[in-house]
């Protein structure tokens, strides 16, 4: 299969979920020359995503997968598009989630809504494993159809304890980080469980807007092909 991060124009951030899904489907079918069974399985995941992942189901499909839970959706999302450090994950036909390669949520489209999140530089998530003392995170949010644009939110990120997190029956020792959010009507908390050596976020609870949280669990993370 060809690398999914080949140079292609990235869809506009405000494209509809349907348009993004069409791009992903085209990429899946044009990028694969072998493994048609896995490709077909991924196609079915895009359109008929199961609610909860199983270890057997994830192992049977070679494409990256992620469990997604929001107030209005429980699904297994499949990676459909990669451009540099940005990834787009498709939860059936219901929603599209955009993440950075480290697992930080950048936004979502679906169910009649759209969210965008921008973490201003310098971002502590680029080197999360090195965060020891509390650090300030400056964020900007867009929420549609509420038409809230460039809403300023400040986060205070603190390192917690090592915790045991079970993913598909496999226990992992992960570093917990808590980010308390303030401003723009936001008063919640993001929680991240990350690899203590690399800072990769395996599991998280991240706010898309006030009171609307996405819980994300990496089941089979994307690993870029090496030249």
mmCIF file of C-alpha atoms in Angstrom:
data_model
loop_
_atom_site.group_PDB
_atom_site.id
_atom_site.type_symbol
_atom_site.label_atom_id
_atom_site.label_comp_id
_atom_site.label_asym_id
_atom_site.label_seq_id
_atom_site.Cartn_x
_atom_site.Cartn_y
_atom_site.Cartn_z
ATOM 1 C CA UNK A 1 0.000 0.000 0.000
ATOM 2 C CA UNK A 2 1.283 3.470 -0.816
ATOM 3 C CA UNK A 3 1.979 5.860 2.022
ATOM 4 C CA UNK A 4 -1.109 7.759 3.100
ATOM 5 C CA UNK A 5 0.926 10.863 3.808
ATOM 6 C CA UNK A 6 1.927 11.454 0.189
ATOM 7 C CA UNK A 7 1.789 15.067 -0.914
ATOM 8 C CA UNK A 8 -1.817 15.883 -1.693
ATOM 9 C CA UNK A 9 -3.777 19.079 -1.068
ATOM 10 C CA UNK A 10 -5.439 18.918 2.349
ATOM 11 C CA UNK A 11 -9.213 19.538 2.399
ATOM 12 C CA UNK A 12 -10.223 22.929 3.790
ATOM 13 C CA UNK A 13 -10.893 22.909 7.511
ATOM 14 C CA UNK A 14 -14.454 23.929 6.981
ATOM 15 C CA UNK A 15 -15.335 21.301 4.378
ATOM 16 C CA UNK A 16 -18.352 19.224 5.243
ATOM 17 C CA UNK A 17 -17.992 15.746 6.710
ATOM 18 C CA UNK A 18 -19.499 14.289 3.542
ATOM 19 C CA UNK A 19 -16.890 15.927 1.325
ATOM 20 C CA UNK A 20 -14.057 14.781 3.583
ATOM 21 C CA UNK A 21 -15.445 11.261 3.568
ATOM 22 C CA UNK A 22 -15.425 11.201 -0.236
ATOM 23 C CA UNK A 23 -11.753 12.203 -0.206
ATOM 24 C CA UNK A 24 -10.915 9.462 2.279
ATOM 25 C CA UNK A 25 -12.699 6.786 0.299
ATOM 26 C CA UNK A 26 -10.824 7.798 -2.833
ATOM 27 C CA UNK A 27 -7.513 7.686 -0.967
ATOM 28 C CA UNK A 28 -8.182 4.248 0.468
ATOM 29 C CA UNK A 29 -9.013 2.732 -2.909
ATOM 30 C CA UNK A 30 -6.423 4.558 -4.982
ATOM 31 C CA UNK A 31 -3.609 4.041 -2.471
ATOM 32 C CA UNK A 32 -3.856 0.262 -2.119
ATOM 33 C CA UNK A 33 -2.586 -2.196 -4.680
ATOM 34 C CA UNK A 34 -2.798 -5.292 -2.461
ATOM 35 C CA UNK A 35 -4.806 -6.432 0.523
ATOM 36 C CA UNK A 36 -8.220 -5.880 -1.062
ATOM 37 C CA UNK A 37 -9.933 -7.649 1.859
ATOM 38 C CA UNK A 38 -8.488 -5.158 4.354
ATOM 39 C CA UNK A 39 -9.400 -2.294 2.048
ATOM 40 C CA UNK A 40 -12.983 -3.515 1.811
ATOM 41 C CA UNK A 41 -13.137 -3.910 5.591
ATOM 42 C CA UNK A 42 -11.954 -0.334 6.012
ATOM 43 C CA UNK A 43 -14.546 0.876 3.516
ATOM 44 C CA UNK A 44 -17.248 -0.829 5.566
ATOM 45 C CA UNK A 45 -15.868 0.725 8.751
ATOM 46 C CA UNK A 46 -16.151 4.171 7.188
ATOM 47 C CA UNK A 47 -19.817 3.695 6.390
ATOM 48 C CA UNK A 48 -20.944 1.280 9.106
ATOM 49 C CA UNK A 49 -18.684 1.855 12.085
ATOM 50 C CA UNK A 50 -19.346 -0.539 15.002
ATOM 51 C CA UNK A 51 -20.166 1.060 18.328
ATOM 52 C CA UNK A 52 -17.491 -0.652 20.412
ATOM 53 C CA UNK A 53 -14.188 -2.111 19.294
ATOM 54 C CA UNK A 54 -13.072 -5.653 20.022
ATOM 55 C CA UNK A 55 -9.512 -6.918 20.054
ATOM 56 C CA UNK A 56 -10.395 -9.439 17.357
ATOM 57 C CA UNK A 57 -12.018 -6.853 15.115
ATOM 58 C CA UNK A 58 -9.115 -4.428 15.396
ATOM 59 C CA UNK A 59 -6.533 -7.155 14.774
ATOM 60 C CA UNK A 60 -8.406 -8.324 11.682
ATOM 61 C CA UNK A 61 -8.105 -4.935 9.994
ATOM 62 C CA UNK A 62 -4.630 -3.588 9.262
ATOM 63 C CA UNK A 63 -5.699 0.054 9.100
ATOM 64 C CA UNK A 64 -5.334 2.428 12.084
ATOM 65 C CA UNK A 65 -8.403 2.563 14.324
ATOM 66 C CA UNK A 66 -9.570 4.662 17.261
ATOM 67 C CA UNK A 67 -12.502 4.373 19.686
ATOM 68 C CA UNK A 68 -14.572 7.578 19.821
ATOM 69 C CA UNK A 69 -17.205 8.511 22.393
ATOM 70 C CA UNK A 70 -19.065 11.833 22.520
ATOM 71 C CA UNK A 71 -22.454 12.779 23.999
ATOM 72 C CA UNK A 72 -24.054 11.912 20.645
ATOM 73 C CA UNK A 73 -21.808 9.207 19.196
ATOM 74 C CA UNK A 74 -20.069 5.956 20.100
ATOM 75 C CA UNK A 75 -18.070 4.481 17.220
ATOM 76 C CA UNK A 76 -14.822 3.032 15.968
ATOM 77 C CA UNK A 77 -13.117 5.591 13.728
ATOM 78 C CA UNK A 78 -10.730 4.625 10.938
ATOM 79 C CA UNK A 79 -7.862 6.773 9.703
ATOM 80 C CA UNK A 80 -8.672 8.009 6.218
ATOM 81 C CA UNK A 81 -6.315 10.906 5.518
ATOM 82 C CA UNK A 82 -2.879 12.094 6.649
ATOM 83 C CA UNK A 83 -1.152 15.325 5.697
ATOM 84 C CA UNK A 84 2.084 15.941 7.541
ATOM 85 C CA UNK A 85 1.222 16.013 11.217
ATOM 86 C CA UNK A 86 -2.567 16.225 10.734
ATOM 87 C CA UNK A 87 -4.805 13.159 10.676
ATOM 88 C CA UNK A 88 -8.484 12.791 9.790
ATOM 89 C CA UNK A 89 -10.415 9.916 11.350
ATOM 90 C CA UNK A 90 -13.845 8.824 10.074
ATOM 91 C CA UNK A 91 -16.487 7.519 12.480
ATOM 92 C CA UNK A 92 -18.769 5.862 9.954
ATOM 93 C CA UNK A 93 -20.747 8.468 8.047
ATOM 94 C CA UNK A 94 -21.480 10.312 11.276
ATOM 95 C CA UNK A 95 -18.428 12.437 11.986
ATOM 96 C CA UNK A 96 -14.843 13.292 11.085
ATOM 97 C CA UNK A 97 -12.261 13.964 13.796
ATOM 98 C CA UNK A 98 -8.986 15.772 13.137
ATOM 99 C CA UNK A 99 -5.955 15.093 15.331
ATOM 100 C CA UNK A 100 -2.275 15.905 15.437
ATOM 101 C CA UNK A 101 0.100 12.971 15.146
ATOM 102 C CA UNK A 102 0.590 13.054 18.930
ATOM 103 C CA UNK A 103 -3.150 12.525 19.614
ATOM 104 C CA UNK A 104 -4.106 16.143 20.334
ATOM 105 C CA UNK A 105 -7.622 16.938 19.098
ATOM 106 C CA UNK A 106 -7.815 19.719 16.486
ATOM 107 C CA UNK A 107 -11.508 19.653 15.647
ATOM 108 C CA UNK A 108 -14.451 17.683 14.304
ATOM 109 C CA UNK A 109 -17.346 17.805 11.839
ATOM 110 C CA UNK A 110 -20.597 15.912 12.059
ATOM 111 C CA UNK A 111 -24.127 15.633 13.395
ATOM 112 C CA UNK A 112 -24.892 19.140 12.201
ATOM 113 C CA UNK A 113 -21.980 20.696 14.091
ATOM 114 C CA UNK A 114 -18.437 21.824 13.480
ATOM 115 C CA UNK A 115 -15.615 22.507 15.933
ATOM 116 C CA UNK A 116 -12.081 23.852 15.447
ATOM 117 C CA UNK A 117 -9.320 24.038 18.059
ATOM 118 C CA UNK A 118 -6.033 25.870 17.700
ATOM 119 C CA UNK A 119 -3.298 25.638 20.344
ATOM 120 C CA UNK A 120 -0.988 28.623 20.079
ATOM 121 C CA UNK A 121 2.773 28.172 19.972
ATOM 122 C CA UNK A 122 4.744 27.245 21.922
ATOM 123 C CA UNK A 123 2.598 24.166 22.483
ATOM 124 C CA UNK A 124 3.594 21.929 25.419
ATOM 125 C CA UNK A 125 1.940 19.012 23.610
ATOM 126 C CA UNK A 126 4.791 18.954 21.116
ATOM 127 C CA UNK A 127 7.012 17.669 23.927
ATOM 128 C CA UNK A 128 4.461 16.452 26.451
ATOM 129 C CA UNK A 129 6.749 13.927 28.130
ATOM 130 C CA UNK A 130 8.988 16.805 29.285
ATOM 131 C CA UNK A 131 6.223 18.714 31.086
ATOM 132 C CA UNK A 132 6.934 18.578 34.811
ATOM 133 C CA UNK A 133 5.785 21.892 36.295
ATOM 134 C CA UNK A 134 2.351 23.444 35.543
ATOM 135 C CA UNK A 135 2.349 25.202 32.168
ATOM 136 C CA UNK A 136 -0.116 27.595 30.519
ATOM 137 C CA UNK A 137 -1.786 26.626 27.227
ATOM 138 C CA UNK A 138 -3.349 29.324 25.040
ATOM 139 C CA UNK A 139 -6.199 28.065 22.875
ATOM 140 C CA UNK A 140 -8.668 29.403 20.303
ATOM 141 C CA UNK A 141 -11.987 27.691 19.517
ATOM 142 C CA UNK A 142 -14.605 27.961 16.753
ATOM 143 C CA UNK A 143 -18.077 26.462 17.313
ATOM 144 C CA UNK A 144 -20.760 26.083 14.638
ATOM 145 C CA UNK A 145 -23.776 26.508 14.420
ATOM 146 C CA UNK A 146 -23.312 28.701 17.495
ATOM 147 C CA UNK A 147 -21.154 30.993 15.286
ATOM 148 C CA UNK A 148 -18.607 31.487 18.024
ATOM 149 C CA UNK A 149 -15.286 32.297 16.340
ATOM 150 C CA UNK A 150 -11.788 32.727 17.784
ATOM 151 C CA UNK A 151 -12.960 32.161 21.365
ATOM 152 C CA UNK A 152 -9.987 32.537 23.716
ATOM 153 C CA UNK A 153 -9.570 29.752 26.274
ATOM 154 C CA UNK A 154 -6.647 29.298 28.661
ATOM 155 C CA UNK A 155 -5.560 25.909 29.914
ATOM 156 C CA UNK A 156 -3.356 25.026 32.870
ATOM 157 C CA UNK A 157 -1.592 21.737 32.146
ATOM 158 C CA UNK A 158 -0.223 19.716 35.072
ATOM 159 C CA UNK A 159 1.538 16.391 35.287
ATOM 160 C CA UNK A 160 -0.164 13.685 37.330
ATOM 161 C CA UNK A 161 0.770 10.162 38.327
ATOM 162 C CA UNK A 162 1.547 7.087 36.281
ATOM 163 C CA UNK A 163 -1.660 5.115 35.843
ATOM 164 C CA UNK A 164 -2.573 1.699 34.499
ATOM 165 C CA UNK A 165 -4.884 2.025 31.499
ATOM 166 C CA UNK A 166 -6.335 -1.047 29.803
ATOM 167 C CA UNK A 167 -6.857 -0.865 26.030
ATOM 168 C CA UNK A 168 -8.410 -3.886 24.317
ATOM 169 C CA UNK A 169 -7.450 -6.064 27.265
ATOM 170 C CA UNK A 170 -3.816 -4.945 27.306
ATOM 171 C CA UNK A 171 -2.673 -2.898 30.342
ATOM 172 C CA UNK A 172 -0.432 0.094 29.660
ATOM 173 C CA UNK A 173 1.442 2.241 32.148
ATOM 174 C CA UNK A 174 0.712 5.806 31.027
ATOM 175 C CA UNK A 175 1.497 9.262 32.339
ATOM 176 C CA UNK A 176 -1.580 11.273 33.252
ATOM 177 C CA UNK A 177 -1.846 14.994 32.490
ATOM 178 C CA UNK A 178 -4.750 17.256 33.488
ATOM 179 C CA UNK A 179 -5.541 20.536 31.743
ATOM 180 C CA UNK A 180 -7.986 22.848 33.515
ATOM 181 C CA UNK A 181 -9.765 25.136 31.032
ATOM 182 C CA UNK A 182 -10.866 28.732 31.724
ATOM 183 C CA UNK A 183 -12.508 31.445 29.648
ATOM 184 C CA UNK A 184 -14.920 31.536 26.747
ATOM 185 C CA UNK A 185 -17.588 29.794 28.792
ATOM 186 C CA UNK A 186 -15.270 26.826 29.312
ATOM 187 C CA UNK A 187 -14.831 25.538 32.844
ATOM 188 C CA UNK A 188 -14.060 21.880 32.257
ATOM 189 C CA UNK A 189 -10.935 19.788 32.244
ATOM 190 C CA UNK A 190 -9.096 17.849 29.564
ATOM 191 C CA UNK A 191 -7.372 14.645 30.642
ATOM 192 C CA UNK A 192 -4.585 12.904 28.721
ATOM 193 C CA UNK A 193 -2.925 9.529 29.267
ATOM 194 C CA UNK A 194 0.354 9.547 27.367
ATOM 195 C CA UNK A 195 3.350 7.346 26.731
ATOM 196 C CA UNK A 196 5.854 8.507 29.389
ATOM 197 C CA UNK A 197 8.769 8.172 26.944
ATOM 198 C CA UNK A 198 7.336 9.770 23.793
ATOM 199 C CA UNK A 199 4.373 11.894 24.894
ATOM 200 C CA UNK A 200 2.038 10.101 22.458
ATOM 201 C CA UNK A 201 -1.530 10.364 23.786
ATOM 202 C CA UNK A 202 -3.107 6.914 23.938
ATOM 203 C CA UNK A 203 -6.302 7.959 25.657
ATOM 204 C CA UNK A 204 -7.881 11.331 26.356
ATOM 205 C CA UNK A 205 -10.969 13.321 27.240
ATOM 206 C CA UNK A 206 -10.844 16.566 25.273
ATOM 207 C CA UNK A 207 -13.404 19.374 25.094
ATOM 208 C CA UNK A 208 -14.743 20.411 21.700
ATOM 209 C CA UNK A 209 -16.904 23.141 23.273
ATOM 210 C CA UNK A 210 -18.306 23.921 26.746
ATOM 211 C CA UNK A 211 -19.859 20.751 28.119
ATOM 212 C CA UNK A 212 -19.127 18.720 24.970
ATOM 213 C CA UNK A 213 -16.312 16.212 25.482
ATOM 214 C CA UNK A 214 -14.807 13.669 23.096
ATOM 215 C CA UNK A 215 -13.213 10.591 24.660
ATOM 216 C CA UNK A 216 -10.618 9.131 22.319
ATOM 217 C CA UNK A 217 -8.732 5.842 22.671
ATOM 218 C CA UNK A 218 -6.040 4.785 20.219
ATOM 219 C CA UNK A 219 -6.628 1.136 19.348
ATOM 220 C CA UNK A 220 -4.140 0.804 16.501
ATOM 221 C CA UNK A 221 -2.176 4.064 16.106
ATOM 222 C CA UNK A 222 -0.908 5.303 12.772
ATOM 223 C CA UNK A 223 2.782 4.540 12.239
ATOM 224 C CA UNK A 224 4.287 6.369 9.217
ATOM 225 C CA UNK A 225 6.111 4.202 6.725
ATOM 226 C CA UNK A 226 9.886 4.523 6.897
ATOM 227 C CA UNK A 227 11.894 5.185 3.758
#
